[in-house]
Coordinates of C-alpha atoms in Angstrom, one line a residue:
M1 CA -0.6 12.6 3.1
H2 CA 0.6 10.5 0.0
A3 CA 1.0 7.3 -1.5
M4 CA 3.1 5.0 -3.8
Q5 CA 3.6 1.4 -4.7
Y6 CA 5.8 -0.4 -7.4
T7 CA 5.8 -4.1 -7.6
F8 CA 7.5 -6.9 -9.4
T9 CA 6.3 -9.8 -10.4
L10 CA 8.2 -12.6 -10.0
P11 CA 8.4 -15.7 -12.2
A12 CA 5.8 -18.6 -11.4
D13 CA 8.4 -21.0 -9.8
Y14 CA 10.3 -18.1 -7.4
P15 CA 10.8 -19.6 -4.3
M16 CA 8.5 -17.0 -2.3
D17 CA 10.2 -17.6 1.1
V18 CA 13.2 -15.8 -0.2
I19 CA 11.2 -12.4 -0.1
R20 CA 9.6 -13.2 3.3
E21 CA 13.5 -13.9 4.6
R22 CA 14.3 -10.6 3.0
V23 CA 11.2 -8.9 5.1
A24 CA 12.5 -10.4 8.2
R25 CA 15.7 -9.3 7.6
T26 CA 15.2 -5.8 6.2
G27 CA 11.9 -4.7 7.6
H28 CA 13.0 -3.1 10.6
L29 CA 15.1 -0.5 8.8
L30 CA 12.0 1.5 7.6
D31 CA 10.8 1.5 11.1
D32 CA 11.2 5.0 12.3
W33 CA 11.4 6.8 8.7
P34 CA 11.6 10.8 8.7
G35 CA 7.9 11.4 6.8
L36 CA 6.9 7.6 6.4
G37 CA 3.3 7.2 7.6
L38 CA 3.6 3.6 6.7
K39 CA 5.1 0.4 4.9
A40 CA 2.9 -2.1 4.5
Y41 CA 5.3 -4.9 2.8
L42 CA 2.5 -6.5 0.5
V43 CA 3.9 -10.6 -0.8
R44 CA 0.8 -12.7 -3.0
E45 CA 1.8 -15.8 -3.7
R46 CA 0.8 -17.7 -6.9
G47 CA -2.2 -20.4 -6.2
Q48 CA -3.1 -18.9 -2.3
D49 CA -6.1 -16.4 -1.7
G50 CA -6.6 -16.8 -5.0
S51 CA -3.5 -15.1 -6.2
P52 CA -2.7 -15.7 -9.7
V53 CA 1.1 -14.4 -9.5
N54 CA 4.0 -14.9 -7.4
Q55 CA 4.6 -10.5 -6.3
Y56 CA 6.3 -8.6 -4.1
A57 CA 4.3 -4.5 -4.2
P58 CA 5.3 -2.8 -0.7
F59 CA 2.9 0.3 -0.5
Y60 CA 3.4 3.0 1.1
L61 CA 1.3 6.2 2.8
W62 CA 4.0 9.0 3.4
H63 CA 3.3 12.1 5.2
T64 CA 5.7 14.8 3.7
V65 CA 7.0 14.2 -0.3
E66 CA 10.7 15.1 1.5
G67 CA 10.2 12.0 3.6
M68 CA 9.4 10.0 0.4
N69 CA 11.8 11.8 -2.2
A70 CA 14.7 10.5 0.6
F71 CA 13.8 7.4 0.4
L72 CA 13.8 7.5 -3.5
W73 CA 17.0 9.4 -4.9
E74 CA 18.7 8.1 -1.2
G75 CA 19.9 5.0 -1.7
A76 CA 17.0 2.9 0.2
F77 CA 14.9 2.5 -2.7
Q78 CA 18.4 1.5 -4.8
R79 CA 18.5 -2.5 -3.1
P80 CA 15.8 -3.6 -4.6
T81 CA 16.3 -2.5 -7.9
D82 CA 19.8 -3.5 -7.2
D83 CA 17.9 -6.9 -6.7
F84 CA 15.2 -7.2 -9.3
G85 CA 15.5 -4.2 -11.5
R86 CA 13.7 -0.4 -11.5
P87 CA 9.8 -0.5 -11.0
A88 CA 6.9 1.6 -12.3
V89 CA 6.4 3.9 -9.0
R90 CA 2.6 4.9 -8.3
Q91 CA 2.1 7.7 -6.9
W92 CA -1.2 9.7 -5.7
T93 CA -2.4 11.6 -3.2
G94 CA -4.6 11.2 -0.4
L95 CA -8.9 11.3 0.4
A96 CA -9.6 9.5 3.3
Y97 CA -7.5 8.1 5.9
E98 CA -9.3 6.0 8.7
E99 CA -8.2 3.6 11.7
G100 CA -10.2 1.2 12.8
G101 CA -10.9 -0.9 16.1
A102 CA -7.8 -3.2 15.5
A103 CA -5.8 -0.5 14.8
G104 CA -2.4 -1.5 17.4
S105 CA -2.8 -5.2 16.2
T106 CA -0.6 -7.1 14.1
A107 CA -1.4 -6.8 10.4
R108 CA -2.3 -10.1 8.9
T109 CA -3.7 -9.5 5.3
A110 CA -4.1 -6.2 2.8
V111 CA -7.1 -5.8 0.4
L112 CA -6.1 -3.2 -2.7
R113 CA -9.3 -2.5 -4.6
R114 CA -8.4 -0.5 -8.0
R115 CA -11.0 1.2 -10.2
P116 CA -11.9 4.1 -12.4
V117 CA -13.3 7.4 -11.5
P118 CA -16.2 6.8 -13.3
E119 CA -16.9 9.6 -16.1
G120 CA -20.4 11.0 -15.3
P121 CA -21.2 11.9 -11.5
P122 CA -19.3 15.2 -10.1
L123 CA -15.9 14.6 -8.8
S124 CA -17.1 15.8 -5.5
E125 CA -19.2 13.0 -5.5
V126 CA -16.7 10.9 -5.8
A127 CA -14.4 12.1 -3.8
A128 CA -17.4 11.8 -0.7
D129 CA -18.7 8.2 -2.2
A130 CA -14.4 7.4 -1.3
V131 CA -14.5 8.8 1.7
R132 CA -17.5 6.8 3.6
E133 CA -16.1 3.5 1.8
T134 CA -13.3 4.5 3.8
G135 CA -14.8 4.5 6.8
R136 CA -17.1 1.9 6.0
L137 CA -13.8 -0.3 5.4
A138 CA -12.3 0.8 9.1
A139 CA -15.3 0.3 10.6
L140 CA -15.2 -4.0 10.0
G141 CA -14.1 -6.4 12.8
G142 CA -10.5 -6.4 12.6
A143 CA -9.3 -3.9 10.3
L144 CA -6.4 -2.2 11.5
L145 CA -6.8 1.3 8.9
A146 CA -8.3 1.6 5.9
A147 CA -7.4 4.6 3.4
A148 CA -8.6 6.5 -0.6
V149 CA -5.8 8.1 -2.5
V150 CA -6.8 8.5 -6.0
D151 CA -4.2 8.8 -9.5
T152 CA -5.2 11.8 -11.2
G153 CA -3.0 11.6 -14.2
R154 CA -4.9 8.0 -14.8
W155 CA -8.1 9.1 -12.5
E156 CA -8.2 5.9 -10.7
L157 CA -8.9 6.0 -7.0
V158 CA -7.5 2.7 -4.6
H159 CA -8.8 1.6 -1.4
L160 CA -6.4 -0.3 0.3
S161 CA -7.7 -2.0 3.7
L162 CA -5.7 -3.9 6.5
H163 CA -6.8 -6.7 9.2
A164 CA -5.9 -8.3 11.9
G165 CA -6.5 -12.0 10.0
D166 CA -8.5 -13.1 7.0
A167 CA -9.8 -10.4 4.4
P168 CA -13.3 -9.8 5.9
D169 CA -16.8 -10.2 3.6
G170 CA -17.2 -6.8 2.1
V171 CA -14.4 -6.6 0.9
E172 CA -13.3 -6.8 -2.8
G173 CA -10.2 -6.5 -4.6
E174 CA -6.5 -8.0 -4.8
A175 CA -5.8 -9.6 -1.5
F176 CA -2.3 -9.9 0.1
R177 CA -0.1 -11.2 2.8
V178 CA 1.8 -8.3 5.4
P179 CA 4.8 -10.0 7.1
H180 CA 5.7 -6.7 8.3
L181 CA 4.3 -2.9 8.8
S182 CA 6.1 0.1 9.3
G183 CA 4.4 2.6 10.8
P184 CA 6.3 5.1 12.0
G185 CA 3.5 8.0 11.8
R186 CA 1.0 5.7 11.6
G187 CA -1.4 7.6 13.7
L188 CA -0.3 11.3 11.9
P189 CA -2.2 12.0 9.0
P190 CA -5.5 13.2 10.2
R191 CA -8.8 11.6 10.2
G192 CA -11.8 11.8 7.7
R193 CA -11.1 13.5 4.4
Q194 CA -8.1 14.9 3.7
W195 CA -9.3 18.3 2.6

């Protein structure tokens, strides 16, 4: 499992309906993309759900590097780049993936929590904690899924959780609305740890 995200932080007065309309118009284009586990179209609006910014920040889980590279290099990524400029594309490798009890529901909210990998404990303990936290997030009421991914260049750990309603208590991080979820291979990642 590979993860990828790019973020467009937009002006404070940007009409976010433009983004929601764009997602409604084009979101289906990745509903059957080869190699894609899921793409969560993440949107934050300044002053709502505690967000200080307007942001469009799609998050991807890939089953294959070939599918990810086809997206980046064969034209699909060119559309947002033409409209908003070329963003930095962050990439992580997978540590854990779990489906939640609401797996068949429509995603309404996503929460992303980023934290540095601590220096002190052995990496095996950090990874085991990430796997346990992924299971905890997936077990919460209304959870569709949870994933843990790591960037070993920055030593950053990221947890993503998708929810059918508002983010439940006990879920920390940046909250986003999910106007569309493309999930052609959502059930394909093995559950649990990814090694």
